[in-house]
Coordinates of C-alpha atoms in Angstrom, one line a residue:
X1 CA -0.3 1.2 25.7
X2 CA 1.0 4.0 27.3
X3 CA 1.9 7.1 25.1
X4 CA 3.4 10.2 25.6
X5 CA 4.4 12.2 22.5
X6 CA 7.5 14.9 23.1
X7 CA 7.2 18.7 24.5
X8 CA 8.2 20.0 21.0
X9 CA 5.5 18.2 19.7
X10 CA 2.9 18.8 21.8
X11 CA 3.4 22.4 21.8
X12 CA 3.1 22.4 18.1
X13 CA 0.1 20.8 17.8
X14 CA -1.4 22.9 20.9
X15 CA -0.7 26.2 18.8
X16 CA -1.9 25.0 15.2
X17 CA -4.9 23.6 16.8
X18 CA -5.9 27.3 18.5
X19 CA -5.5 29.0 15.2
X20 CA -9.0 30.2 13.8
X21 CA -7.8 29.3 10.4
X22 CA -7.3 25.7 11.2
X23 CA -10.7 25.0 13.5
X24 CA -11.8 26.8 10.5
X25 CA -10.6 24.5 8.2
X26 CA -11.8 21.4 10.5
X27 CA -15.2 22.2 10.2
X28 CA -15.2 23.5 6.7
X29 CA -14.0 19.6 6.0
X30 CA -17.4 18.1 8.2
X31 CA -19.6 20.5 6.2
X32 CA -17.9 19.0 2.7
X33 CA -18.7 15.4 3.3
X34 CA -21.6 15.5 1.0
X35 CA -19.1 16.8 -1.7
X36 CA -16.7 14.1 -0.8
X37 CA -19.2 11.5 -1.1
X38 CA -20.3 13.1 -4.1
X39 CA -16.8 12.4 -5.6
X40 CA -16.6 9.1 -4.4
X41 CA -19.5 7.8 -6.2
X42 CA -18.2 10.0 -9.5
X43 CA -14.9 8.2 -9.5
X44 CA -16.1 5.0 -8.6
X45 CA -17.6 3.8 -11.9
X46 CA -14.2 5.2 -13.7
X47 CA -12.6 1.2 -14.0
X48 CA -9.0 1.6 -12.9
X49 CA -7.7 -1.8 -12.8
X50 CA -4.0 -2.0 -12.0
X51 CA -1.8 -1.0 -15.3
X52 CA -4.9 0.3 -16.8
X53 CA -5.7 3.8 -14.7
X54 CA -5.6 5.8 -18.0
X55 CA -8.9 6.9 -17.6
X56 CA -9.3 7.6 -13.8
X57 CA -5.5 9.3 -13.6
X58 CA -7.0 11.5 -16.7
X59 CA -10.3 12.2 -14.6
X60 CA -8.0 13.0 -11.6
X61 CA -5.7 15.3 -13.2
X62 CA -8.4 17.5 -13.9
X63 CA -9.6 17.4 -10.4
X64 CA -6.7 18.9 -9.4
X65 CA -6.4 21.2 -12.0
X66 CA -10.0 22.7 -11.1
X67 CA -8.9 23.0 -7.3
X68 CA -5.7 25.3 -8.3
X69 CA -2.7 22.8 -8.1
X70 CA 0.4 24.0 -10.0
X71 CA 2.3 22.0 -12.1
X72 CA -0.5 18.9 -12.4
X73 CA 1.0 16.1 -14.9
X74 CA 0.0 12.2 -15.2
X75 CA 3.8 10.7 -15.0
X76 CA 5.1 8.0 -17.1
X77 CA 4.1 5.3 -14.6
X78 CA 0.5 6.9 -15.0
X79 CA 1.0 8.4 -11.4
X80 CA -1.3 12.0 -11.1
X81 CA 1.0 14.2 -9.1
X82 CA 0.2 18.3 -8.5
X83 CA 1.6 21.1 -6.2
X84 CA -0.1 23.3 -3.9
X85 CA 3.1 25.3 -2.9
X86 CA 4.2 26.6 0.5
X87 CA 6.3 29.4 0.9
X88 CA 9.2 27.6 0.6
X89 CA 10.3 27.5 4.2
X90 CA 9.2 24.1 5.2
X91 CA 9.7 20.2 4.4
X92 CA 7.9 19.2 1.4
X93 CA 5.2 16.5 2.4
X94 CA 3.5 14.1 0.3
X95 CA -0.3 12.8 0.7
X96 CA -1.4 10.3 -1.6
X97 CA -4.2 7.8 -2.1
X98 CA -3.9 5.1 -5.0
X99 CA -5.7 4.8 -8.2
X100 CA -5.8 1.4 -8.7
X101 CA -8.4 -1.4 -7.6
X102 CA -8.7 -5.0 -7.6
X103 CA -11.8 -5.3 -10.3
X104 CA -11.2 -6.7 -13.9
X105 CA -12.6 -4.1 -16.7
X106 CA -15.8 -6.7 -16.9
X107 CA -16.4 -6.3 -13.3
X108 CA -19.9 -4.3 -13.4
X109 CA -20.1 -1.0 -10.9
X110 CA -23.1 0.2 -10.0
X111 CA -23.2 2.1 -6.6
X112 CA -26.4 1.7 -4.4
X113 CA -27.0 3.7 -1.6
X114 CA -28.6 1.7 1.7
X115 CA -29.0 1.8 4.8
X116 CA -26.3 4.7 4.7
X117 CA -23.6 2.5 3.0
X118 CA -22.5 2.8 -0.7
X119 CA -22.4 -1.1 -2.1
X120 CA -20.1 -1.0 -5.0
X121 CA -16.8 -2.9 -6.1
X122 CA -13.7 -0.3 -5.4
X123 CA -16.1 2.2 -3.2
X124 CA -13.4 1.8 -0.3
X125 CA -10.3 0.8 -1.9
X126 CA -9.3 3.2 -2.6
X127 CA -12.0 5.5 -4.7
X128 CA -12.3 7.0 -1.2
X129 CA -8.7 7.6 0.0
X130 CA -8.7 10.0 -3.6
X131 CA -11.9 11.7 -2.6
X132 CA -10.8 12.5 0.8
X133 CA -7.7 14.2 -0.6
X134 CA -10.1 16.2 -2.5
X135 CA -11.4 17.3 0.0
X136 CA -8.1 18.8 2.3
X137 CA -7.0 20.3 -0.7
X138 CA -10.7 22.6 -1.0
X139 CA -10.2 23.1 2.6
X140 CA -6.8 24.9 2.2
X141 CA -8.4 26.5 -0.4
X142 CA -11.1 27.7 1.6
X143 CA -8.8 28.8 4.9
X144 CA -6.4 30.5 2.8
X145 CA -4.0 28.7 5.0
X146 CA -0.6 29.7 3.7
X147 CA 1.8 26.4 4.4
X148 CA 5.3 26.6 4.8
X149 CA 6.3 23.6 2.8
X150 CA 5.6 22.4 -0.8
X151 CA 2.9 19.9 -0.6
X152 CA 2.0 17.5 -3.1
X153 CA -0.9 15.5 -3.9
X154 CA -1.0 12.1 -6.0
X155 CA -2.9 9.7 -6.6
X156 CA -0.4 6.5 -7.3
X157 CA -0.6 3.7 -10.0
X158 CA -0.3 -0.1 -9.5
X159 CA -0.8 -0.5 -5.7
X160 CA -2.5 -3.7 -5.9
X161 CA -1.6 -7.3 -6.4
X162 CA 1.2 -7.2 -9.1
X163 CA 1.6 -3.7 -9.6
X164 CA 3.5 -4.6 -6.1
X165 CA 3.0 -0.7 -5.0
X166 CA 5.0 0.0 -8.2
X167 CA 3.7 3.9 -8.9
X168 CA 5.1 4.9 -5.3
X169 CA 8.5 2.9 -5.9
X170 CA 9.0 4.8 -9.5
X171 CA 7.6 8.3 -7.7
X172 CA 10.5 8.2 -5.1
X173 CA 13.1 6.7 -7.5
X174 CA 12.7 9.8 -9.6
X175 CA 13.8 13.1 -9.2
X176 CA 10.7 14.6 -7.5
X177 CA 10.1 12.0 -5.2
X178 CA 13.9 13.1 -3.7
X179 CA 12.5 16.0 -2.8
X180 CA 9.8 14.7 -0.2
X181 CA 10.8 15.0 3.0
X182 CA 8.0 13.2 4.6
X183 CA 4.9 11.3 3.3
X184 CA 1.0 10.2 3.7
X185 CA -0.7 7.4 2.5
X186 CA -4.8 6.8 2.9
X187 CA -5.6 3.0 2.7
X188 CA -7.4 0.8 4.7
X189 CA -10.5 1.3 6.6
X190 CA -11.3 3.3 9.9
X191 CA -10.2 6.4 11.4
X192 CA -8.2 5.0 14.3
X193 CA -5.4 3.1 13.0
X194 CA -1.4 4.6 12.3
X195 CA 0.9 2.3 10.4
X196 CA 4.0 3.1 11.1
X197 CA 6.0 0.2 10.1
X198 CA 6.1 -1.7 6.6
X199 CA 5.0 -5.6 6.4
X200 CA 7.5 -6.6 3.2
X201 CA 5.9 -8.9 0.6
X202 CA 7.9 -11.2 -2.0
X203 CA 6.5 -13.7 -4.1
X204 CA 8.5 -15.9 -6.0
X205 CA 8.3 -17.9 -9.2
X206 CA 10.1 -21.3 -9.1
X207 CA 10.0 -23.1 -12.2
X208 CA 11.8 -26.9 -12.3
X209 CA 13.0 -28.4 -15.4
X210 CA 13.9 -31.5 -16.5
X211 CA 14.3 -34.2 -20.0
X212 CA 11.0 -35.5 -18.8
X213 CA 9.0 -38.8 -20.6
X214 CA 6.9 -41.5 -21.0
X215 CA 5.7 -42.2 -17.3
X216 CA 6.7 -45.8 -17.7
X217 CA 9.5 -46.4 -20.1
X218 CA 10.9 -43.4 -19.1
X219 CA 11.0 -44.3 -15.3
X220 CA 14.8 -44.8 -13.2
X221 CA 15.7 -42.9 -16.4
X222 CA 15.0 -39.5 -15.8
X223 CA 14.8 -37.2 -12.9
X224 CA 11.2 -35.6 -12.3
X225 CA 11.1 -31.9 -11.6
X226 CA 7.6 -32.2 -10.9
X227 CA 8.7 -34.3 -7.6
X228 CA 11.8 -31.9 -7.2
X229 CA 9.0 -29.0 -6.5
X230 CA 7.3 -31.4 -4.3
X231 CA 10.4 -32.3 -2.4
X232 CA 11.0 -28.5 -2.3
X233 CA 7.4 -28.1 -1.3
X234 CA 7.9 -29.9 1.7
X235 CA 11.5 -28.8 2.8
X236 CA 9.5 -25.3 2.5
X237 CA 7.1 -26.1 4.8
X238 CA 8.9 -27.3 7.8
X239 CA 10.6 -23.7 7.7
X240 CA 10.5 -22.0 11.2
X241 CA 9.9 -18.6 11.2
X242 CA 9.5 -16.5 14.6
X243 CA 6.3 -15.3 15.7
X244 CA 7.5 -11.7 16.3
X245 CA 8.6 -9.5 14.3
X246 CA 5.6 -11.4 12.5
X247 CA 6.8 -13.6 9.5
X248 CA 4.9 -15.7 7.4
X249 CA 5.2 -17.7 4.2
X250 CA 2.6 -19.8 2.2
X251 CA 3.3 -22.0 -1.5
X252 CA 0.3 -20.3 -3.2
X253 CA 0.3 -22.1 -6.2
X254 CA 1.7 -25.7 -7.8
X255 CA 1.8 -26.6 -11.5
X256 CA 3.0 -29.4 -13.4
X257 CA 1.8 -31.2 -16.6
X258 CA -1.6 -31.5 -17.9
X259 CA -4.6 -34.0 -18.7
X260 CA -3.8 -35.1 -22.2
X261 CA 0.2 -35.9 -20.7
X262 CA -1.4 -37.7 -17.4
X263 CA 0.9 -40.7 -18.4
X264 CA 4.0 -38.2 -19.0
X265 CA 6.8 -37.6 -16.5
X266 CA 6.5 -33.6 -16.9
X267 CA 9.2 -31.4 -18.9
X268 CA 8.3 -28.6 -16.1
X269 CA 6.9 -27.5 -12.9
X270 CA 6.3 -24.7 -11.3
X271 CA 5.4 -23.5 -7.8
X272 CA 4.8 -19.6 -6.5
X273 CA 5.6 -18.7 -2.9
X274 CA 4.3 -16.1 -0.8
X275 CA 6.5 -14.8 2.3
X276 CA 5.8 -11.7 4.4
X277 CA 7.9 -9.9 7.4
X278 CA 7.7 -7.1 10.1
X279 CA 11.0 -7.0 9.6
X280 CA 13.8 -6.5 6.5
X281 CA 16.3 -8.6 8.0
X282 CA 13.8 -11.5 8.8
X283 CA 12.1 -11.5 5.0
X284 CA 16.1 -11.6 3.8
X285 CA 16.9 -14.8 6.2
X286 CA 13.5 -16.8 5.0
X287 CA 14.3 -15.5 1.4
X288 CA 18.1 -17.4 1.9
X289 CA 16.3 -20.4 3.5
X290 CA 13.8 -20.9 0.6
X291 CA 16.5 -20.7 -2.0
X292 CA 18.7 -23.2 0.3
X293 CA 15.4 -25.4 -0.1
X294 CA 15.1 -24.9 -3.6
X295 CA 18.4 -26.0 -4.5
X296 CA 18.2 -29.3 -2.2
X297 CA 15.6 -30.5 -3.6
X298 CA 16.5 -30.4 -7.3
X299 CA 20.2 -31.7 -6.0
X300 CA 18.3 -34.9 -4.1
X301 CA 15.6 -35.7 -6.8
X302 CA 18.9 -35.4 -9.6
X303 CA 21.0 -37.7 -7.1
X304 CA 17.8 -40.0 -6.2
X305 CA 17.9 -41.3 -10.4
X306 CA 21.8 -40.4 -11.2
X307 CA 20.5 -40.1 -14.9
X308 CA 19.8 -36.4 -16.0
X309 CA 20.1 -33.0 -13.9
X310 CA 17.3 -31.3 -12.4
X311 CA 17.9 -27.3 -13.3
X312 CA 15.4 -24.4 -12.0
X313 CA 14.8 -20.7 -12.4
X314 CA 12.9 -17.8 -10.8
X315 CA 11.3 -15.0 -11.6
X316 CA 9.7 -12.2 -9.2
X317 CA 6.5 -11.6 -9.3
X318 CA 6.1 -9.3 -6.5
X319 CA 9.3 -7.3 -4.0
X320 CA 8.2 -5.4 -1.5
X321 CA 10.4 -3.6 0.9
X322 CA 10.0 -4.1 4.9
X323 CA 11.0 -1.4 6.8
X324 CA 11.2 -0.4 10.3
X325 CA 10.7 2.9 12.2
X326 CA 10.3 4.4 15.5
X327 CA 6.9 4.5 17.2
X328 CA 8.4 7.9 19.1
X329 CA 9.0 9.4 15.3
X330 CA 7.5 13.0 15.4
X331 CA 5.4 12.1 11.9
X332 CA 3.7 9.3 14.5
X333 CA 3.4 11.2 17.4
X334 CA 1.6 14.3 15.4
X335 CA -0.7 11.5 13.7
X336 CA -1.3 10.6 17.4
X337 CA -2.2 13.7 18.3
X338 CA -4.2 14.9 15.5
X339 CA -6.8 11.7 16.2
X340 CA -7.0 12.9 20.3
X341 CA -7.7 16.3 19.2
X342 CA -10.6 15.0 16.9
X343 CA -11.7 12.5 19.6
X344 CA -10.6 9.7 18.2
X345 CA -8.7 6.9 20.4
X346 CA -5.7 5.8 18.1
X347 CA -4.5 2.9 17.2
X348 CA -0.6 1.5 16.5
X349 CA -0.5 -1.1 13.9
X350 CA 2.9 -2.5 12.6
X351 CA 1.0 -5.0 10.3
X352 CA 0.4 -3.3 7.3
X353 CA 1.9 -3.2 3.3
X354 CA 0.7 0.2 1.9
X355 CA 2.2 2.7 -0.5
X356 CA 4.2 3.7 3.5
X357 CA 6.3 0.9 2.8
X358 CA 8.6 2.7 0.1
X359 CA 9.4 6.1 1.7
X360 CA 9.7 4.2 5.0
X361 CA 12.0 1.8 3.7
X362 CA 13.9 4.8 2.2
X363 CA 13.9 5.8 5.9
X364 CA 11.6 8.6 5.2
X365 CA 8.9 10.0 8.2
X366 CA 5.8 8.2 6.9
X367 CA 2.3 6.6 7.8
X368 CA -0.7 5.4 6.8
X369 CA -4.0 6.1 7.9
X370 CA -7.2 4.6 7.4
X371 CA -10.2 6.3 5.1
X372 CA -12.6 7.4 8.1
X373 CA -15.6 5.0 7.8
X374 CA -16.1 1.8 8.2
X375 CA -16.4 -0.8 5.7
X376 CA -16.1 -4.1 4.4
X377 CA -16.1 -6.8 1.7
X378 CA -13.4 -5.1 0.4
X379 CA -11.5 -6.8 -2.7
X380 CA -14.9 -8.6 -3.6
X381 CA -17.8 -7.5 -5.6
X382 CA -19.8 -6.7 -1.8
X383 CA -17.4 -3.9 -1.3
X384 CA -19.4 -1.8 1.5
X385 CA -18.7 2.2 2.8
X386 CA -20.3 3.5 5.7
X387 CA -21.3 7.4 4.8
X388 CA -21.5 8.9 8.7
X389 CA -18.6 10.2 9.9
X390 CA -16.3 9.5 6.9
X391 CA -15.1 13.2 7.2
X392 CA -12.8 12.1 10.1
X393 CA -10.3 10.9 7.5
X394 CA -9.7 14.5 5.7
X395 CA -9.4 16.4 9.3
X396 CA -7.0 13.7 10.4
X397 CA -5.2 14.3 6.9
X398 CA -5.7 18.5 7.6
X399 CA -3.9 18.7 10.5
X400 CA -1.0 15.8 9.8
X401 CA -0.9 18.1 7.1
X402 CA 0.2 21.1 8.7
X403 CA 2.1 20.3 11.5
X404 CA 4.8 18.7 9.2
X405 CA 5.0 21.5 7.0
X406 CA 4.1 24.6 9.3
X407 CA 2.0 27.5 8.7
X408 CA 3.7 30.5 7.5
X409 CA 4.7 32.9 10.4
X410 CA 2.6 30.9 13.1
X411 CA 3.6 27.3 13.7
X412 CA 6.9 25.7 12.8
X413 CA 7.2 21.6 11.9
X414 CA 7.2 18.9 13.8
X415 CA 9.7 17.3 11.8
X416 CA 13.0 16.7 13.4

């Protein structure tokens, strides 16, 4: 596609990029690679799985003590948060990278170096989004660059799975998250790709009860809420859902019973959906539409026998927000930007359910941007980073950076 960002924008970008400071700070961020690389493999073999980051927050908080951030404190969501503070003229931006992985505590890590990859469970996702901040925050350092705007760095608890990106939610529920005025996430691999939209995730937990009995002499005389979750089971699955915004939904899990009852009508079942959207108002339609189903089915299978009724409950297990924003927002178009100047061809992506999702459901500026290197196997033990060129992440990160908060006395924000 075709895309042109705006003249205020542009001309921001043109003068932060001629300032010595700044191509200063671009190639003081190459020259660190080995030291980000470095980091990666420390942090790596710290085990961080989601609700227990104890140890790697406590590793990080010292990181960022080391590098000069003020006011460096592990939250009570276990969320590592410090300050490098502008002059107080500017937005106050946040760039954060998440603690968490995937990997049980039994999981062994042990990195090996080959071929120029690192092989080790959690080397990508998201070990190296926290090394790359790092990294900006010792080229600042280095450049002396004196920022307009507060920035702080984080590294965010329970991204992952069930911690349903639960670190950023509590960060911007608080009262320092309502300062941020616009915010950076690093996940996901590459250096090409901006996400600037939120995919919202729910996953529900229906559970169906009923008197249940003795699979013979208790049949015609008691409904079965093991067939009311299949009847809801296939009401769900003759759902339409419309191809764009992209919408999706998947029954993930059925259980009923067990092998010493094979001969029992079941007291309980239970079935866990999955459903994804693009778009807030199309995850709250298929939301209604699965609940509509739910309550059918346990309706029909109570009716079907006419002898007991069929009641059900729900818990959720995961609620994540959708959220929608404008491909022409300045915090896109300066993303945009940023990769051109570095050479990069950039990429739109509006699939994507990152730490974004919460400040851009908030209606925050925000995006996500990849790591810089490629990669793969990620969320299995064959978890793969490619070393070369990984410092593309950091200089994309640099210069986002900057031209939302504005260098002191040279370049303003590109914030509207």
């Amino acid at each position: 596609m075709e895309y042109k960002a705006s003249e205020k924008t542009i001309k921001i970008m043109s003068a932060l990029t001629s300032l010595q400071e700044v191509k200063q700070g671009l190639e003081f961020l190459k020259s660190d690679h080995d030291n980000t690389v470095k980091d990666q493999l420390e942090m790596v073999v710290i085990k961080a799985p989601t609700f227990l980051e104890q140890e790697r927050a406590k590793y990080y908080s010292e990181r960022l003590k080391d590098l000069g951030l003020e006011d460096v404190h592990i939250d009570e969501h276990c969320n590592v948060i410090g300050l490098r503070k502008g002059s107080g003229k500017g937005p106050a931006i946040l760039i954060e990278a998440h603690l968490d992985t995937v990997f049980p505590l039994e999981v062994e890590i042990n990195p090996v170096i080959k071929d120029g990859r690192i092989h080790a469970p959690g080397i990508c996702d998201d070990t190296r989004g926290l090394a790359a901040l790092l990294s900006v925050i010792r080229s600042l350092n280095e450049t002396g660059i004196k920022h307009s705007g507060d920035i702080y760095f984080a590294g965010m608890a329970a991204e992952e799975g069930i911690g349903g990106l639960g670190g950023m939610r509590s960060f911007f529920s608080g009262s320092l998250g309502k300062k941020i005025d616009a915010s950076i996430s690093i996940d996901g691999g590459g250096s090409d790709k901006i996400t600037f939209n939120a995919t919202g995730i729910k996953t529900i937990e229906f559970n169906f009860y009923g008197i249940g009995g003795h699979a013979y002499g208790a049949f015609a005389k008691v409904a079965n809420p093991l067939h009311a979750a299949g009847r809801a089971a296939a009401k769900i699955a003759c759902l339409k859902v419309p191809p764009e915004p992209k919408t999706t939904y998947a029954i993930s899990n059925f259980h009923a019973g067990n092998d010493a009852g094979i001969h029992a009508i079941p007291e309980s079942a239970t079935i866990k959906i999955n459903f994804r959207s693009n778009s807030s108002l199309e995850l709250e339609k298929l939301e209604k539409a699965i609940f509509k189903c739910i309550e059918e089915a346990c309706k029909e299978e109570t009716e079907f026998w006419g002898m007991d009724t069929i009641t059900y409950d729900h818990n959720y297990l995961v609620d994540i927000p959708a959220g929608e924003q404008d491909i022409n927002r300045s915090i896109v178009q300066a993303a945009y930007l940023s990769m051109e100047h570095l050479g990069i061809k950039p990429i739109f992506t509006k699939d994507g359910c990152t730490n974004a999702n919460i400040p851009i459901s908030l209606r925050l500026p925000a995006i996500c941007i990849g790591r810089g290197g490629n990669e793969g196997g990620v969320h299995t033990t064959k978890e793969w980073f490619e070393i070369e060129g990984a410092y593309r992440c950091p200089q994309e990160v640099f210069l986002i950076a900057l031209s939302l908060s504005g260098i002191e006395g040279k370049t303003g924000s590109v914030l509207e």
